[in-house]
Short mmCIF file of C-alpha atoms and ligand atoms in Angstrom, two decimals:
data_model
loop_
_atom_site.label_atom_id
_atom_site.label_comp_id
_atom_site.label_asym_id
_atom_site.label_seq_id
_atom_site.Cartn_x
_atom_site.Cartn_y
_atom_site.Cartn_z
CA UNK X 752 196.39 48.01 151.79
CA UNK X 753 193.60 47.94 153.18
CA UNK X 754 191.18 49.47 151.25
CA UNK X 755 190.16 52.94 148.84
CA UNK X 756 190.24 55.24 150.95
CA UNK X 757 193.73 54.04 152.14
CA UNK X 758 195.27 53.87 149.36
CA UNK X 759 194.18 57.87 148.54
CA UNK X 760 195.51 58.09 151.52
CA UNK X 761 199.00 56.80 150.43
CA UNK X 762 198.73 59.01 147.42
CA UNK X 763 198.45 62.75 150.12
CA UNK X 764 201.16 60.97 151.24
CA UNK X 765 202.94 60.11 147.73
CA UNK X 766 201.93 64.01 147.19
CA UNK X 767 203.61 66.00 150.20
CA UNK X 768 206.26 63.86 149.06
CA UNK X 769 207.27 64.84 145.68
CA UNK X 770 207.08 68.95 147.52
CA UNK X 771 210.46 69.87 145.97
CA UNK X 772 211.43 66.92 144.13
CA UNK X 773 209.39 67.07 141.29
CA UNK X 774 208.65 69.74 139.50
CA UNK X 775 205.76 72.49 140.02
CA UNK X 776 203.60 71.77 136.83
CA UNK X 777 203.99 67.35 137.20
CA UNK X 778 203.17 68.07 140.91
CA UNK X 779 200.00 70.44 140.41
CA UNK X 780 198.47 68.10 137.97
CA UNK X 781 199.08 64.78 140.47
CA UNK X 782 197.07 67.52 142.87
CA UNK X 783 195.08 67.87 140.13
CA UNK X 784 193.85 64.61 139.07
CA UNK X 785 194.10 63.57 143.29
CA UNK X 786 191.47 65.79 143.87
CA UNK X 787 188.87 65.51 141.28
CA UNK X 788 189.30 61.04 142.78
CA UNK X 789 188.28 62.30 146.00
CA UNK X 790 185.82 64.30 144.86
CA UNK X 791 183.79 61.13 143.72
CA UNK X 792 180.19 61.33 144.84
CA UNK X 793 179.69 57.94 147.26
CA UNK X 794 181.17 55.69 149.76
CA UNK X 795 184.96 54.83 148.18
CA UNK X 796 184.98 51.89 149.72
CA UNK X 797 184.13 48.47 148.51
CA UNK X 798 180.54 47.97 150.38
CA UNK X 799 177.74 49.80 148.51
CA UNK X 800 176.84 52.29 151.40
CA UNK X 801 173.32 53.32 150.96
CA UNK X 802 170.49 55.21 153.11
CA UNK X 803 166.91 54.45 154.12
CA UNK X 804 165.62 57.65 154.37
CA UNK X 805 161.44 58.58 154.10
CA UNK X 806 158.75 59.73 156.61
CA UNK X 807 157.38 58.32 159.53
CA UNK X 808 155.86 55.31 159.02
CA UNK X 809 156.34 54.66 155.09
CA UNK X 810 157.99 51.05 156.69
CA UNK X 811 161.96 52.04 155.97
CA UNK X 812 162.76 49.39 159.58
CA UNK X 813 160.76 46.63 157.40
CA UNK X 814 162.60 47.56 154.66
CA UNK X 815 165.60 46.34 156.00
CA UNK X 816 163.61 43.60 157.60
CA UNK X 817 162.58 41.87 154.47
CA UNK X 818 166.44 43.04 152.50
CA UNK X 819 168.26 40.64 155.59
CA UNK X 820 165.31 38.32 155.99
CA UNK X 821 164.58 38.46 159.12
CA UNK X 822 163.68 40.68 161.66
CA UNK X 823 167.46 42.95 162.11
CA UNK X 824 165.90 46.04 163.26
CA UNK X 825 162.57 46.86 165.08
CA UNK X 826 159.00 47.76 163.25
CA UNK X 827 156.20 48.95 165.21
CA UNK X 828 153.04 51.05 164.26
CA UNK X 829 154.12 53.49 167.69
CA UNK X 830 155.65 56.84 165.19
CA UNK X 831 157.96 57.71 165.02
CA UNK X 832 159.54 54.57 165.94
CA UNK X 833 163.76 54.50 164.93
CA UNK X 834 164.72 58.37 166.48
CA UNK X 835 168.68 56.82 165.91
CA UNK X 836 170.62 56.07 163.42
CA UNK X 837 170.74 52.40 162.90
CA UNK X 838 173.02 50.04 160.27
CA UNK X 839 173.32 46.75 159.32
CA UNK X 840 176.70 46.10 157.41
CA UNK X 841 178.70 43.33 156.33
CA UNK X 842 179.75 41.10 158.40
CA UNK X 843 183.37 41.90 159.75
CA UNK X 844 182.76 45.57 157.26
CA UNK X 845 185.71 46.71 155.88
CA UNK X 846 187.06 49.18 157.55
CA UNK X 847 186.58 52.28 155.62
CA UNK X 848 182.60 51.30 156.81
CA UNK X 849 183.50 51.94 160.20
CA UNK X 850 185.06 54.31 160.04
CA UNK X 851 182.46 56.85 157.71
CA UNK X 852 179.34 54.85 160.78
CA UNK X 853 182.27 56.71 162.65
CA UNK X 854 181.95 60.25 161.49
CA UNK X 855 178.33 60.02 160.57
CA UNK X 856 177.45 59.02 164.72
CA UNK X 857 175.68 55.66 163.57
CA UNK X 858 176.64 53.93 167.12
CA UNK X 859 174.09 50.96 166.03
CA UNK X 860 175.35 48.26 164.28
CA UNK X 861 174.18 45.31 162.97
CA UNK X 862 176.86 42.44 161.32
CA UNK X 863 174.50 40.24 158.96
CA UNK X 864 176.06 37.44 156.96
CA UNK X 865 172.77 38.98 154.47
CA UNK X 866 174.80 41.85 153.18
CA UNK X 867 178.11 40.64 151.43
CA UNK X 868 178.79 43.35 150.11
CA UNK X 869 175.75 46.28 151.21
CA UNK X 870 175.54 47.77 154.39
CA UNK X 871 172.19 50.12 154.61
CA UNK X 872 172.03 53.01 156.74
CA UNK X 873 168.24 53.37 158.45
CA UNK X 874 167.76 56.72 159.55
CA UNK X 875 165.12 58.46 161.42
CA UNK X 876 162.36 59.62 160.10
CA UNK X 877 162.63 63.23 158.32
CA UNK X 878 159.24 64.42 159.22
CA UNK X 879 158.91 63.89 162.05
CA UNK X 880 162.19 64.51 164.32
CA UNK X 881 163.32 67.95 164.86
CA UNK X 882 167.57 67.83 164.47
CA UNK X 883 166.68 65.96 161.05
CA UNK X 884 167.15 68.60 158.47
CA UNK X 885 167.72 68.58 154.87
CA UNK X 886 170.94 70.36 155.41
CA UNK X 887 171.75 66.42 157.71
CA UNK X 888 170.93 64.79 154.04
CA UNK X 889 172.70 66.80 151.93
CA UNK X 890 175.30 65.92 153.84
CA UNK X 891 175.26 62.18 153.16
CA UNK X 892 173.99 62.35 150.08
CA UNK X 893 178.00 62.30 148.86
CA UNK X 894 178.82 59.93 151.20
CA UNK X 895 176.66 57.17 150.80
CA UNK X 896 176.05 55.28 147.52
CA UNK X 897 172.71 56.49 146.89
CA UNK X 898 169.26 57.12 149.15
CA UNK X 899 166.88 55.26 148.84
CA UNK X 900 163.88 56.74 149.34
CA UNK X 901 161.03 55.49 151.29
CA UNK X 902 156.23 56.24 150.31
CA UNK X 903 153.49 54.67 151.40
CA UNK X 904 150.05 55.27 149.82
CA UNK X 905 148.55 56.30 152.62
CA UNK X 906 151.18 60.00 152.67
CA UNK X 907 153.41 59.49 148.74
CA UNK X 908 152.50 63.94 148.65
CA UNK X 909 153.53 65.25 151.35
CA UNK X 910 153.99 68.35 150.07
CA UNK X 911 156.81 68.84 152.87
CA UNK X 912 158.63 65.66 151.39
CA UNK X 913 157.94 67.00 147.88
CA UNK X 914 158.53 71.35 148.61
CA UNK X 915 160.81 70.45 151.52
CA UNK X 916 163.13 67.36 150.22
CA UNK X 917 163.15 65.96 146.74
CA UNK X 918 162.81 69.30 145.38
CA UNK X 919 165.44 71.23 147.01
CA UNK X 920 167.91 67.84 146.63
CA UNK X 921 167.21 67.31 142.93
CA UNK X 922 170.58 68.37 141.78
CA UNK X 923 171.61 64.88 143.00
CA UNK X 924 169.40 62.82 141.48
CA UNK X 925 171.13 59.87 140.67
CA UNK X 926 171.24 58.85 143.95
CA UNK X 927 167.92 58.78 144.46
CA UNK X 928 166.38 55.01 144.19
CA UNK X 929 162.04 54.95 144.73
CA UNK X 930 160.19 52.86 146.31
CA UNK X 931 155.98 52.56 147.55
CA UNK X 932 156.05 50.72 150.20
CA UNK X 933 152.84 49.37 151.57
CA UNK X 934 151.39 48.21 148.04
CA UNK X 935 149.48 44.98 149.99
CA UNK X 936 147.22 48.09 150.76
CA UNK X 937 145.72 48.96 147.13
CA UNK X 938 143.76 47.72 144.46
CA UNK X 939 146.09 46.00 141.51
CA UNK X 940 144.23 49.11 139.82
CA UNK X 941 144.80 52.43 142.52
CA UNK X 942 148.37 50.41 142.23
CA UNK X 943 148.92 52.08 138.21
CA UNK X 944 147.40 55.20 139.05
CA UNK X 945 149.02 56.88 142.28
CA UNK X 946 152.53 54.63 141.26
CA UNK X 947 151.63 57.35 137.75
CA UNK X 948 150.15 60.05 140.12
CA UNK X 949 153.77 59.93 142.44
CA UNK X 950 156.18 59.55 139.16
CA UNK X 951 154.48 63.06 137.83
CA UNK X 952 155.10 63.95 141.44
CA UNK X 953 158.91 63.12 141.27
CA UNK X 954 159.16 64.96 137.85
CA UNK X 955 157.59 67.75 139.43
CA UNK X 956 159.93 67.11 141.96
CA UNK X 957 163.08 67.42 139.22
CA UNK X 958 163.34 63.39 138.77
CA UNK X 959 162.73 62.24 135.59
CA UNK X 960 162.32 58.62 134.75
CA UNK X 961 163.72 58.05 138.07
CA UNK X 962 164.02 54.37 139.35
CA UNK X 963 161.06 53.94 141.25
CA UNK X 964 159.99 49.82 142.63
CA UNK X 965 157.13 48.34 144.00
CA UNK X 966 157.23 47.65 147.78
CA UNK X 967 155.86 45.26 150.39
CA UNK X 968 158.09 45.10 152.86
CA UNK X 969 156.13 43.93 155.75
CA UNK X 970 151.97 42.85 154.87
CA UNK X 971 150.95 41.44 158.21
CA UNK X 972 149.87 37.92 157.30
CA UNK X 973 151.25 37.44 153.71
CA UNK X 974 155.67 37.31 152.12
CA UNK X 975 157.30 40.41 151.61
CA UNK X 976 156.44 41.94 147.57
CA UNK X 977 159.08 43.41 145.04
CA UNK X 978 162.10 42.60 147.15
CA UNK X 979 163.61 40.32 145.13
CA UNK X 980 163.59 42.79 142.17
CA UNK X 981 164.83 45.53 144.64
CA UNK X 982 167.65 43.31 145.66
CA UNK X 983 168.80 42.88 141.47
CA UNK X 984 168.52 46.68 141.64
CA UNK X 985 171.03 46.33 144.29
CA UNK X 986 173.32 43.98 143.10
CA UNK X 987 174.03 45.51 139.98
CA UNK X 988 174.06 49.03 141.54
CA UNK X 989 177.15 47.24 142.92
CA UNK X 990 178.94 45.99 139.35
CA UNK X 991 178.68 49.38 138.33
CA UNK X 992 180.23 50.40 141.53
CA UNK X 993 183.43 47.65 141.42
CA UNK X 994 183.48 49.81 137.74
CA UNK X 995 183.83 52.88 138.57
CA UNK X 996 186.42 51.74 141.75
CA UNK X 997 188.48 50.27 139.90
CA UNK X 998 188.45 53.55 137.25
CA UNK X 999 189.92 55.74 141.05
CA UNK X 1000 191.88 52.74 141.86
CA UNK X 1001 193.90 53.15 137.84
CA UNK X 1002 193.59 57.44 137.89
CA UNK X 1003 195.87 56.92 141.30
CA UNK X 1004 198.23 54.02 140.31
CA UNK X 1005 198.52 56.98 137.06
CA UNK X 1006 199.42 59.31 139.86
CA UNK X 1007 202.11 57.51 141.83
CA UNK X 1008 204.26 56.55 138.01
CA UNK X 1009 203.77 60.23 137.47
CA UNK X 1010 205.12 61.38 140.51
CA UNK X 1011 207.75 58.41 140.07
CA UNK X 1012 209.13 58.74 136.94
CA UNK X 1013 208.68 62.46 137.79
CA UNK X 1014 211.37 61.96 140.69
CA UNK X 1015 213.24 58.87 139.18
CA UNK X 1016 212.38 56.16 141.78
CA UNK X 1017 209.83 54.66 139.48
CA UNK X 1018 213.24 51.94 137.99
CA UNK X 1019 215.11 51.87 141.43
CA UNK X 1020 215.75 54.62 143.36
CA UNK X 1021 219.04 53.50 144.13
CA UNK X 1022 221.76 56.01 143.04
CA UNK X 1023 224.45 53.75 144.75
CA UNK X 1024 226.01 56.55 146.98
CA UNK X 1025 227.17 54.93 149.82
CA UNK X 1026 228.90 52.41 147.64
CA UNK X 1027 230.24 55.19 145.72
CA UNK X 1028 230.87 57.26 148.60
CA UNK X 1029 233.14 55.22 150.82
CA UNK X 1030 235.30 54.36 147.43
CA UNK X 1031 236.01 57.67 145.88
CA UNK X 1032 236.49 59.08 149.97
CA UNK X 1033 239.67 56.02 149.88
CA UNK X 1034 240.16 57.62 147.10
CA UNK X 1035 240.48 60.74 147.75
CA UNK X 1036 242.53 60.48 151.66
CA UNK X 1037 244.53 57.98 149.06
CA UNK X 1038 245.72 61.04 147.19
CA UNK X 1039 246.01 63.97 150.00
CA UNK X 1040 248.80 62.17 152.03
CA UNK X 1041 251.84 64.56 153.16
CA UNK X 1042 253.00 64.32 149.92
CA UNK X 1043 250.39 64.90 147.72
CA UNK X 1044 251.51 67.38 144.51
CA UNK X 1045 249.24 69.47 143.36
CA UNK X 1046 248.19 66.68 140.14
CA UNK X 1047 246.69 65.02 143.47
CA UNK X 1048 244.96 66.90 145.00
CA UNK X 1049 243.21 68.07 141.07
CA UNK X 1050 243.08 64.67 140.79
CA UNK X 1051 240.91 63.45 144.25
CA UNK X 1052 238.65 67.14 143.24
CA UNK X 1053 238.19 65.70 140.37
CA UNK X 1054 236.42 62.42 141.78
CA UNK X 1055 234.50 64.16 144.57
CA UNK X 1056 233.49 66.43 141.62
CA UNK X 1057 232.52 63.00 139.00
CA UNK X 1058 230.77 61.80 142.23
CA UNK X 1059 228.52 64.22 142.86
CA UNK X 1060 227.95 65.22 139.21
CA UNK X 1061 226.85 61.64 138.97
CA UNK X 1062 224.83 61.95 141.59
CA UNK X 1063 223.35 65.14 140.92
CA UNK X 1064 222.34 63.70 137.49
CA UNK X 1065 220.73 60.27 138.53
CA UNK X 1066 218.27 62.54 141.48
CA UNK X 1067 216.14 64.16 139.27
CA UNK X 1068 216.26 68.33 138.72
CA UNK X 1069 215.35 69.70 141.65
CA UNK X 1070 217.39 67.67 144.05
CA UNK X 1071 219.95 67.44 141.85
CA UNK X 1072 219.71 71.33 142.14
CA UNK X 1073 220.35 70.82 145.49
CA UNK X 1074 223.28 68.93 145.20
CA UNK X 1075 224.84 70.90 142.69
CA UNK X 1076 224.80 73.00 145.27
CA UNK X 1077 226.06 71.72 148.60
CA UNK X 1078 228.90 70.45 145.68
CA UNK X 1079 229.70 72.78 144.14
CA UNK X 1080 232.88 73.15 143.09
CA UNK X 1081 234.14 76.03 145.82
CA UNK X 1082 233.00 73.39 148.78
CA UNK X 1083 234.68 70.67 147.35
CA UNK X 1084 237.77 72.95 146.62
CA UNK X 1085 238.29 74.29 149.88
CA UNK X 1086 237.55 70.59 151.71
CA UNK X 1087 240.85 68.84 149.69
CA UNK X 1088 242.38 71.62 151.28
CA UNK X 1089 241.58 70.93 154.34
CA UNK X 1090 242.50 67.72 153.85
CA UNK X 1091 246.32 69.23 152.42
CA UNK X 1092 246.61 71.41 155.55
CA UNK X 1093 245.27 68.18 158.11
CA UNK X 1094 247.60 65.03 156.40
CA UNK X 1095 250.72 63.94 159.22
CA UNK X 1096 252.74 60.50 157.74
CA UNK X 1097 250.51 58.29 159.74
CA UNK X 1098 247.60 59.56 157.60
CA UNK X 1099 249.15 56.93 154.69
CA UNK X 1100 246.88 53.88 154.37
CA UNK X 1101 248.70 50.25 155.91
CA UNK X 1102 246.22 47.87 154.76
CA UNK X 1103 245.61 46.00 157.81
CA UNK X 1104 243.66 42.92 158.93
CA UNK X 1105 239.68 44.57 158.47
CA UNK X 1106 240.61 46.19 155.68
CA UNK X 1107 241.03 42.03 154.54
CA UNK X 1108 238.31 41.03 156.28
CA UNK X 1109 235.70 43.71 154.52
CA UNK X 1110 237.64 44.07 151.69
CA UNK X 1111 236.85 47.98 152.39
CA UNK X 1112 239.53 51.00 151.96
CA UNK X 1113 241.25 50.63 155.06
CA UNK X 1114 242.16 54.50 154.92
CA UNK X 1115 238.50 55.10 154.69
CA UNK X 1116 238.04 53.87 158.24
CA UNK X 1117 241.27 54.52 160.12
CA UNK X 1118 242.25 58.21 158.21
CA UNK X 1119 240.42 60.60 160.80
CA UNK X 1120 240.37 62.69 158.15
CA UNK X 1121 237.46 60.40 157.34
CA UNK X 1122 234.94 62.42 159.46
CA UNK X 1123 235.91 66.53 157.79
CA UNK X 1124 234.98 64.95 154.32
CA UNK X 1125 231.50 62.97 155.46
CA UNK X 1126 231.08 66.50 157.60
CA UNK X 1127 230.98 68.53 154.99
CA UNK X 1128 230.15 66.56 151.92
CA UNK X 1129 228.77 62.74 152.68
CA UNK X 1130 226.28 64.36 155.60
CA UNK X 1131 224.56 67.07 153.54
CA UNK X 1132 224.07 64.60 150.39
CA UNK X 1133 223.40 61.76 152.48
CA UNK X 1134 220.11 63.92 153.65
CA UNK X 1135 218.83 65.05 150.45
CA UNK X 1136 219.11 61.12 149.08
CA UNK X 1137 216.90 60.57 151.87
CA UNK X 1138 214.35 62.63 150.71
CA UNK X 1139 214.37 61.24 148.05
CA UNK X 1140 214.87 57.58 149.18
CA UNK X 1141 211.37 58.08 151.28
CA UNK X 1142 209.63 59.65 148.09
CA UNK X 1143 210.77 55.59 146.60
CA UNK X 1144 209.60 53.87 149.24
CA UNK X 1145 206.59 55.96 149.65
CA UNK X 1146 205.58 56.02 146.13
CA UNK X 1147 206.35 51.83 146.15
CA UNK X 1148 203.35 51.55 148.64
CA UNK X 1149 201.25 52.92 146.89
CA UNK X 1150 201.97 51.99 143.94
CA UNK X 1151 202.26 47.84 145.42
CA UNK X 1152 198.74 49.11 147.18
CA UNK X 1153 197.03 49.57 143.98
CA UNK X 1154 197.85 46.69 142.03
CA UNK X 1155 196.52 45.47 145.75
CA UNK X 1156 193.64 46.66 145.34
CA UNK X 1157 192.77 46.81 141.67
CA UNK X 1158 193.51 42.57 142.01
CA UNK X 1159 191.00 41.91 145.19
CA UNK X 1160 189.00 43.98 143.42
CA UNK X 1161 189.04 43.15 139.92
CA UNK X 1162 189.22 39.32 140.97
CA UNK X 1163 187.30 37.95 144.23
CA UNK X 1164 186.28 41.22 146.95
CA UNK X 1165 187.01 38.28 149.57
CA UNK X 1166 189.81 36.50 148.79
CA UNK X 1167 192.76 37.44 150.86
CA UNK X 1168 195.18 39.87 149.03
CA UNK X 1169 198.24 37.32 147.35
CA UNK X 1170 201.67 40.32 147.83
CA UNK X 1171 204.31 37.57 147.07
CA UNK X 1172 204.41 38.46 142.91
CA UNK X 1173 203.47 42.01 143.58
CA UNK X 1174 207.30 43.73 144.55
CA UNK X 1175 207.80 46.75 142.83
CA UNK X 1176 206.42 49.43 140.95
CA UNK X 1177 208.44 48.42 138.44
CA UNK X 1178 205.58 46.15 137.77
CA UNK X 1179 203.31 46.22 135.34
CA UNK X 1180 200.72 45.19 138.18
CA UNK X 1181 201.04 48.69 139.41
CA UNK X 1182 199.64 50.11 135.23
CA UNK X 1183 197.09 47.92 134.87
CA UNK X 1184 194.60 48.92 135.90
CA UNK X 1185 192.92 50.96 133.28
CA UNK X 1186 189.28 49.33 132.88
CA UNK X 1187 187.57 49.50 129.17
CA UNK X 1188 184.17 50.72 131.00
CA UNK X 1189 183.70 54.52 132.03
CA UNK X 1190 183.25 55.00 135.04
CA UNK X 1191 178.91 55.04 136.82
CA UNK X 1192 176.95 57.64 135.65
CA UNK X 1193 178.06 60.74 135.85
CA UNK X 1194 177.28 64.59 137.47
CA UNK X 1195 173.32 65.17 137.09
CA UNK X 1196 173.21 61.50 135.07
CA UNK X 1197 169.28 60.57 134.85
CA UNK X 1198 169.72 56.22 135.98
CA UNK X 1199 167.24 54.25 133.48
CA UNK X 1200 164.13 53.61 134.96
CA UNK X 1201 163.98 50.41 137.26
CA UNK X 1202 160.14 49.93 138.21
CA UNK X 1203 158.99 46.87 140.12
CA UNK X 1204 156.24 45.50 139.85
N1 GTP K 773 150.30 46.60 155.61
C1 GTP K 773 152.45 46.15 156.04
N2 GTP K 773 152.23 47.54 156.72
C2 GTP K 773 153.80 47.42 156.45
C3 GTP K 773 154.65 47.21 155.30
N3 GTP K 773 155.79 48.33 155.70
C4 GTP K 773 155.51 47.92 156.68
N4 GTP K 773 154.44 47.78 157.09
C5 GTP K 773 154.14 48.81 158.74
O1 GTP K 773 154.56 49.63 158.70
C6 GTP K 773 154.70 50.49 160.71
C7 GTP K 773 155.21 50.27 160.33
O2 GTP K 773 157.32 49.90 159.72
P1 GTP K 773 158.42 50.94 160.05
O3 GTP K 773 159.31 49.63 159.82
O4 GTP K 773 158.81 50.54 162.26
O5 GTP K 773 158.54 51.97 159.95
P2 GTP K 773 159.96 52.66 159.69
O6 GTP K 773 159.42 53.67 158.58
O7 GTP K 773 160.67 52.58 160.16
O8 GTP K 773 159.43 53.99 160.88
P3 GTP K 773 160.26 54.61 161.87
O9 GTP K 773 161.35 53.83 162.38
O10 GTP K 773 159.47 55.62 162.69
O11 GTP K 773 160.29 56.46 160.99
C8 GTP K 773 154.51 48.76 160.84
O12 GTP K 773 153.03 48.37 161.50
C9 GTP K 773 155.24 48.19 159.82
O13 GTP K 773 153.67 46.19 159.87
C10 GTP K 773 154.03 46.89 154.21
O14 GTP K 773 154.72 46.34 153.64
N5 GTP K 773 152.73 46.33 154.09
MG1 MG K 774 161.74 53.09 161.35
#
């Protein structure tokens, strides 16, 4: 299992294949849980995806370069400069990052070693590019882990930015990280005034005590400032995200277990149909020969009924019902009657070489009436059990995938998962992802003030 989005796809498949096998109330609960996981805002891969937004020339591209420690995206005094979205991503990014960039139509991507678990999207400026509408930012916000909104000392009160964007987006406040760039252009005393003024303006927009950093991403002739503190904040967000992801994985594992148990496939899916069917078929064919009595037929009837009853019980309530309806008393009686009428003296079983070699009941292999039994009962039962086997395989895939992901994310994200000891949903691994901590701050929660100097 490569990533959490793939796990969620596996969960969807489990739910789809459980239709008609698992009772509707269990399935409804599982569907709701799965929908809640999908609705969680933020990027569901392991990478922390942050978008940089802000007015033209505020230094968005410069901040990307400062975080990378070298020039990865072009900076210019000519405005607007970046007119195509651009992403800096980790080396060999997880597939979900590529999928996200594809869906966001971000063609320019730069893999950089400085970004081990972070991807930064450098977006075109919002106040001069015609097609950068608020809807586009709004559409982006739930898919990323945060938006870094950049200001500069000259234009930080721009009414377009505050009225058209930030005030309208304040319900997503926990997603925003603000930064005042180009502080090298301010005297220390002015910095405090501007910072307070910006905080007041943001409060009026609906952002109380926001994360606000003071930066100089590309001050002429001197080293950048405030970048380390900013980087620490990003690292904290990565840790918070890891906790959240482990909760998502734990919830996913719970869904799989819920369905696996309800379908009766959690502790192994086999109902041993093939072996039992071969045995009972042999016994029945041997019992109903040309000279069989009423008692022999009764005995055959009972054997077939016992087998289907056993399979029905092992298949769980819904499939059990299906088994009982394709192999009801009437169907069994009619096939036994057909076997009796088509029996000839040639059907007397012989203990041939084939039987000695395979250990199989020779009657079932040589008796042409075996086809009658297979057609009437064997095939319909197999069709039902196939659905169950498919669900079992899907449950195993999802449960093992959840355990692998939990193992990887919980220990070392760069480590290759060792799947050798994970082999079955029976294992404790599948239920392990119960995390001791609650997920990251929920909808509308304030993030604590993390002001840079
Ligand atoms: N004095 C000073 N200038 C900076 C700082 N950061 C960036 N600049 C300059 O501001 C100008 C604009 O920077 P960019 O990084 O291109 O700005 P941008 O937000 O990407 O602009 P668009 O791509 O047009 O949206 C460039 O000339 C930078 O060198 C800073 O901290 N201090
Ligand atoms: Mg730019």
